[in-house]
Amino acid sequence: MKFKAFLTEHGVNLLERRFLPALDKMGKICHLFLTRDHAIFLHNLLNGDGVQCIAQFRKEALFDDYRISSQNEDRIAFAIDVSLLLRAVRSSVSICTEFGNGPSANRLQIKLVKKLPLNCTQPMPFLTFETKGYKSAVIQDVPISKPLSRAQVLELQTALELAQDIPQTLVQVPDSNQLQNFVERMKQVGDLLNVSISKYGDLHVQISTTLITLGAEFRKLLVIGEQAEAPSDDRNQSAQTRSERAISRGDAQRVQVSVKHFSRSFHCHLAKPDCTFYGIAPHGSCLTVIFQFFIPGTHQTDKSISLHCRLPVLDPGSS
């Protein structure tokens, strides 16, 4: 199997300043899945433990002169330490900035190699970054796992396809800082968070203990997908009553998630998304957070980039 490409300046900026810092906060190890058309970073898709996070890029968003080949339909996947990857990218960018000049300036090549480390008898796989300056080249090797087998790649591909299911109703939270501040305060109260989302555009979060109940409601949010008109007699009801009635009518779903998991999803804002949407998957299987990115200078979705999280539910939920 072979992989070689040049990171573009735009690709370096996306990885170094936005996505790798976010992914590093989500977890130490992730899978990097390379195909003919995409590069995909995957957290927790195979073990199913904790928050799943998926960042997908079309090859043109990151790379130039992208070449990949393998006996597994040109698909290559391996595990990698995100912090080491981020360090290598930052170091390479620093070298490019300091020493790069001439026609090959800022050309950062990335490729898969096998090398024999010191005191080892077997060659090991690495993701290598090569920074070519005017008179010299600097090489940095990031250790990776043994590339996944055909069966493991198929398992990863299947998990990825399952994780692409979009909830039937999504609500946009315009001020994620307000929601984040509230959830951070909730962490001091308890461990379990009840989240309900209605077709009316209401997001309700609540935490309860034997001593105290805290909740927050975000109303009349932008709805994408299935939506409904809120009954007029709900206006004078409490937030909890409105939520219960919407669930009983089949106009809302509710799930219970870990407060820590919900809080961790906010790390994805380091990737600087333009919009954030929340939704509950069919049958309450997970809480999904989708981050939308615009083409710079427009309000058009950048379809070359996608990022979303799936939070495991601790209760089957009600629908």
XYZ file of C-alpha atoms in Angstrom:
319
model
C 0.000 0.000 0.000
C 1.166 3.498 -0.809
C 0.084 7.005 0.142
C 1.734 10.293 -0.727
C 0.423 13.858 -1.011
C 1.338 17.491 -0.502
C -0.526 19.466 2.137
C -1.787 22.757 0.726
C -1.537 26.006 2.662
C -5.301 25.880 3.215
C -5.029 22.270 4.380
C -2.246 23.139 6.819
C -4.349 25.970 8.275
C -7.384 23.711 8.652
C -5.414 21.003 10.444
C -2.959 23.044 12.506
C -5.210 25.866 13.708
C -8.629 24.263 13.829
C -9.322 20.565 13.461
C -6.322 18.862 15.064
C -6.560 20.986 18.254
C -10.249 20.028 18.451
C -9.587 16.335 17.795
C -6.740 16.334 20.314
C -9.174 17.482 23.007
C -11.661 14.771 22.025
C -9.191 11.938 22.631
C -5.560 10.912 22.407
C -5.870 8.248 19.693
C -7.983 8.309 16.541
C -8.166 6.421 13.276
C -7.135 8.130 10.061
C -9.061 6.600 7.158
C -7.768 7.449 3.680
C -9.756 6.694 0.519
C -9.522 7.756 -3.102
C -11.544 10.897 -2.403
C -11.503 11.577 1.333
C -9.387 11.809 4.474
C -11.432 11.000 7.567
C -10.516 11.292 11.253
C -12.540 8.918 13.437
C -12.781 8.777 17.234
C -14.286 5.769 19.044
C -16.037 4.223 16.053
C -14.725 0.705 16.624
C -14.843 0.372 20.410
C -18.175 2.199 20.806
C -17.099 3.611 24.165
C -17.507 7.344 24.719
C -18.204 10.179 22.310
C -17.863 9.340 18.625
C -16.346 12.158 16.571
C -16.033 12.189 12.789
C -14.178 14.829 10.760
C -14.297 14.248 7.010
C -12.462 16.158 4.291
C -12.527 15.871 0.539
C -8.962 15.379 -0.596
C -8.974 18.784 -2.363
C -9.664 20.523 0.965
C -6.321 19.391 2.387
C -4.054 18.037 -0.311
C -2.492 18.587 -3.677
C -1.047 15.794 -5.853
C -2.883 13.158 -3.771
C -1.850 9.567 -4.541
C -3.117 6.433 -2.838
C -3.069 2.746 -3.741
C -3.784 -0.464 -1.870
C -5.178 -3.901 -2.567
C -8.221 -2.953 -0.489
C -9.932 -0.730 -3.102
C -7.382 2.019 -2.431
C -8.442 2.341 1.203
C -5.907 2.652 4.037
C -6.665 3.076 7.738
C -4.498 3.184 10.847
C -4.503 4.516 14.416
C -2.463 7.595 15.233
C -1.712 9.771 18.259
C -3.396 13.116 17.501
C -1.057 15.126 19.734
C 2.011 13.763 17.904
C 0.378 14.505 14.561
C -0.415 18.065 15.625
C 3.123 18.558 16.903
C 4.590 17.337 13.607
C 2.349 19.642 11.555
C 3.166 22.649 13.737
C 6.876 21.901 13.639
C 6.816 21.494 9.862
C 4.935 24.768 9.447
C 7.520 26.490 11.633
C 10.364 25.109 9.523
C 8.593 26.137 6.313
C 8.086 29.649 7.639
C 11.642 30.036 8.895
C 13.626 28.397 6.127
C 11.317 27.973 3.148
C 12.202 30.057 0.098
C 12.603 29.596 -3.602
C 10.321 27.637 -5.923
C 9.791 24.784 -3.434
C 8.866 27.043 -0.504
C 6.179 25.790 1.881
C 5.913 22.406 0.169
C 4.967 19.974 2.924
C 4.875 16.364 1.770
C 3.146 13.647 3.753
C 3.537 9.935 3.045
C 3.393 6.437 4.524
C 6.731 4.713 5.034
C 8.274 1.765 6.832
C 11.504 2.326 8.752
C 13.729 0.364 11.081
C 13.939 2.253 14.407
C 16.986 2.051 16.627
C 17.221 -1.138 18.682
C 14.450 -2.787 16.670
C 14.631 -5.804 14.417
C 11.366 -5.236 12.561
C 10.515 -2.204 10.402
C 7.694 -0.032 11.782
C 5.099 2.084 9.926
C 5.255 5.861 10.107
C 3.417 8.845 8.691
C 6.301 10.996 7.517
C 6.351 14.756 7.006
C 9.045 16.090 4.714
C 9.632 19.814 4.536
C 11.721 20.749 1.519
C 13.525 24.060 1.711
C 15.805 25.692 -0.840
C 18.928 23.751 0.155
C 17.769 21.174 2.667
C 14.941 18.938 3.791
C 13.657 18.188 7.296
C 11.934 14.849 7.916
C 9.638 14.084 10.846
C 8.253 10.625 11.498
C 4.972 10.120 13.367
C 4.538 6.501 14.534
C 1.270 4.844 13.559
C -0.338 1.472 14.186
C -0.047 -1.391 11.783
C -2.485 -0.565 8.956
C -5.876 -2.169 9.455
C -6.584 -5.453 7.709
C -9.209 -5.804 4.994
C -11.735 -7.079 7.560
C -10.969 -4.235 9.974
C -11.275 -1.624 7.218
C -14.654 -3.098 6.288
C -15.719 -2.907 9.929
C -14.583 0.725 10.075
C -16.381 1.542 6.817
C -19.590 -0.051 8.121
C -19.357 1.868 11.404
C -18.783 5.087 9.454
C -21.852 4.503 7.302
C -23.984 3.824 10.378
C -22.668 6.978 12.029
C -23.765 9.108 9.064
C -27.471 8.776 9.903
C -28.928 12.252 10.378
C -31.711 12.799 12.949
C -35.131 13.542 11.487
C -35.286 16.832 13.424
C -32.343 19.163 13.985
C -32.409 22.452 15.902
C -29.790 25.167 15.540
C -28.350 26.651 18.731
C -27.207 30.173 17.788
C -25.315 30.856 21.027
C -23.308 27.793 21.968
C -21.424 29.755 24.643
C -24.633 30.219 26.627
C -25.374 26.499 26.454
C -21.788 25.604 27.306
C -21.717 27.881 30.354
C -24.916 26.306 31.626
C -23.621 22.757 31.137
C -20.349 23.621 32.860
C -22.313 24.780 35.901
C -24.364 21.584 35.767
C -21.184 19.500 36.093
C -21.038 20.604 39.728
C -24.540 19.246 40.390
C -24.666 15.758 38.872
C -23.491 13.350 36.191
C -26.600 12.721 34.063
C -28.225 15.198 31.695
C -31.712 14.869 30.210
C -31.964 16.388 26.731
C -35.226 16.799 24.828
C -35.647 18.222 21.332
C -39.020 19.046 19.786
C -40.272 19.637 16.266
C -41.358 23.078 17.508
C -37.710 24.182 17.725
C -37.300 23.720 21.481
C -34.177 22.347 23.155
C -34.580 21.490 26.822
C -31.718 20.346 29.073
C -32.203 19.298 32.673
C -30.253 17.712 35.483
C -31.908 16.281 38.584
C -30.725 14.954 41.930
C -32.581 14.099 45.107
C -31.958 17.648 46.318
C -32.164 19.877 43.265
C -33.396 20.129 39.680
C -31.811 22.550 37.211
C -32.942 23.123 33.662
C -32.632 25.444 30.706
C -34.833 25.854 27.678
C -33.966 27.299 24.270
C -37.162 28.064 22.354
C -38.162 28.788 18.769
C -34.843 27.668 17.317
C -34.345 27.130 13.604
C -35.574 23.633 12.690
C -34.213 21.506 9.851
C -36.119 18.376 8.900
C -39.408 17.359 10.480
C -41.125 20.276 12.226
C -44.526 21.129 13.680
C -46.482 24.101 14.998
C -46.479 24.410 18.787
C -49.994 24.236 20.299
C -51.233 27.621 21.497
C -52.231 26.258 24.933
C -48.576 25.423 25.678
C -47.544 29.066 25.905
C -48.412 29.504 29.554
C -47.052 26.145 30.687
C -43.710 25.514 32.359
C -40.766 24.349 30.273
C -40.932 20.877 31.819
C -44.665 20.571 31.129
C -44.198 21.694 27.518
C -41.474 19.121 27.055
C -43.563 16.300 28.555
C -46.580 17.194 26.407
C -44.492 17.339 23.227
C -43.076 13.878 23.971
C -46.548 12.458 24.647
C -47.784 13.858 21.299
C -44.850 12.313 19.437
C -43.497 15.764 18.600
C -40.333 15.439 20.692
C -37.726 12.950 21.856
C -35.756 12.817 25.074
C -32.519 11.041 25.956
C -30.204 10.916 28.919
C -26.480 11.477 28.355
C -23.378 11.980 30.450
C -22.726 15.587 31.426
C -19.022 14.955 30.775
C -19.760 13.674 27.273
C -21.972 16.682 26.524
C -19.276 19.021 27.817
C -16.587 17.272 25.761
C -18.516 17.900 22.542
C -17.880 21.629 22.999
C -14.193 21.010 22.217
C -15.276 20.728 18.580
C -15.793 24.487 18.565
C -11.997 24.776 18.359
C -12.552 23.840 14.697
C -14.443 27.172 14.382
C -17.753 25.993 12.890
C -20.233 28.584 11.669
C -23.368 26.792 12.939
C -24.195 24.041 15.436
C -27.209 21.727 15.276
C -28.537 19.216 17.825
C -30.738 16.227 17.101
C -31.756 12.857 18.527
C -31.312 9.808 16.316
C -34.294 7.538 15.568
C -35.360 5.390 18.538
C -33.226 7.607 20.783
C -30.065 5.710 19.901
C -27.758 8.712 20.392
C -27.596 12.497 20.681
C -26.054 13.968 17.530
C -24.233 17.296 17.264
C -23.581 18.510 13.711
C -21.219 21.385 12.961
C -21.694 23.355 9.756
C -18.969 25.255 7.912
C -19.477 28.005 5.351
C -17.366 28.805 2.331
C -15.348 31.843 3.514
C -17.123 35.120 2.769
C -20.471 33.415 2.067
C -23.373 31.688 3.825
C -23.096 28.669 1.562
C -22.224 25.327 3.134
C -18.687 24.137 2.477
C -19.430 20.583 1.372
C -15.745 19.659 1.336
C -15.682 19.614 5.164
C -17.920 17.910 7.701
C -17.718 17.390 11.451
C -20.164 15.774 13.833
C -20.326 14.023 17.202
C -22.522 11.233 18.496
C -23.063 11.062 22.246
C -24.027 7.633 23.641
C -27.294 7.569 25.558
C -27.462 6.200 29.078
C -31.190 5.586 28.902
C -33.232 4.214 25.980
C -35.110 7.529 25.929
C -38.699 8.176 25.005
C -40.165 9.145 21.669
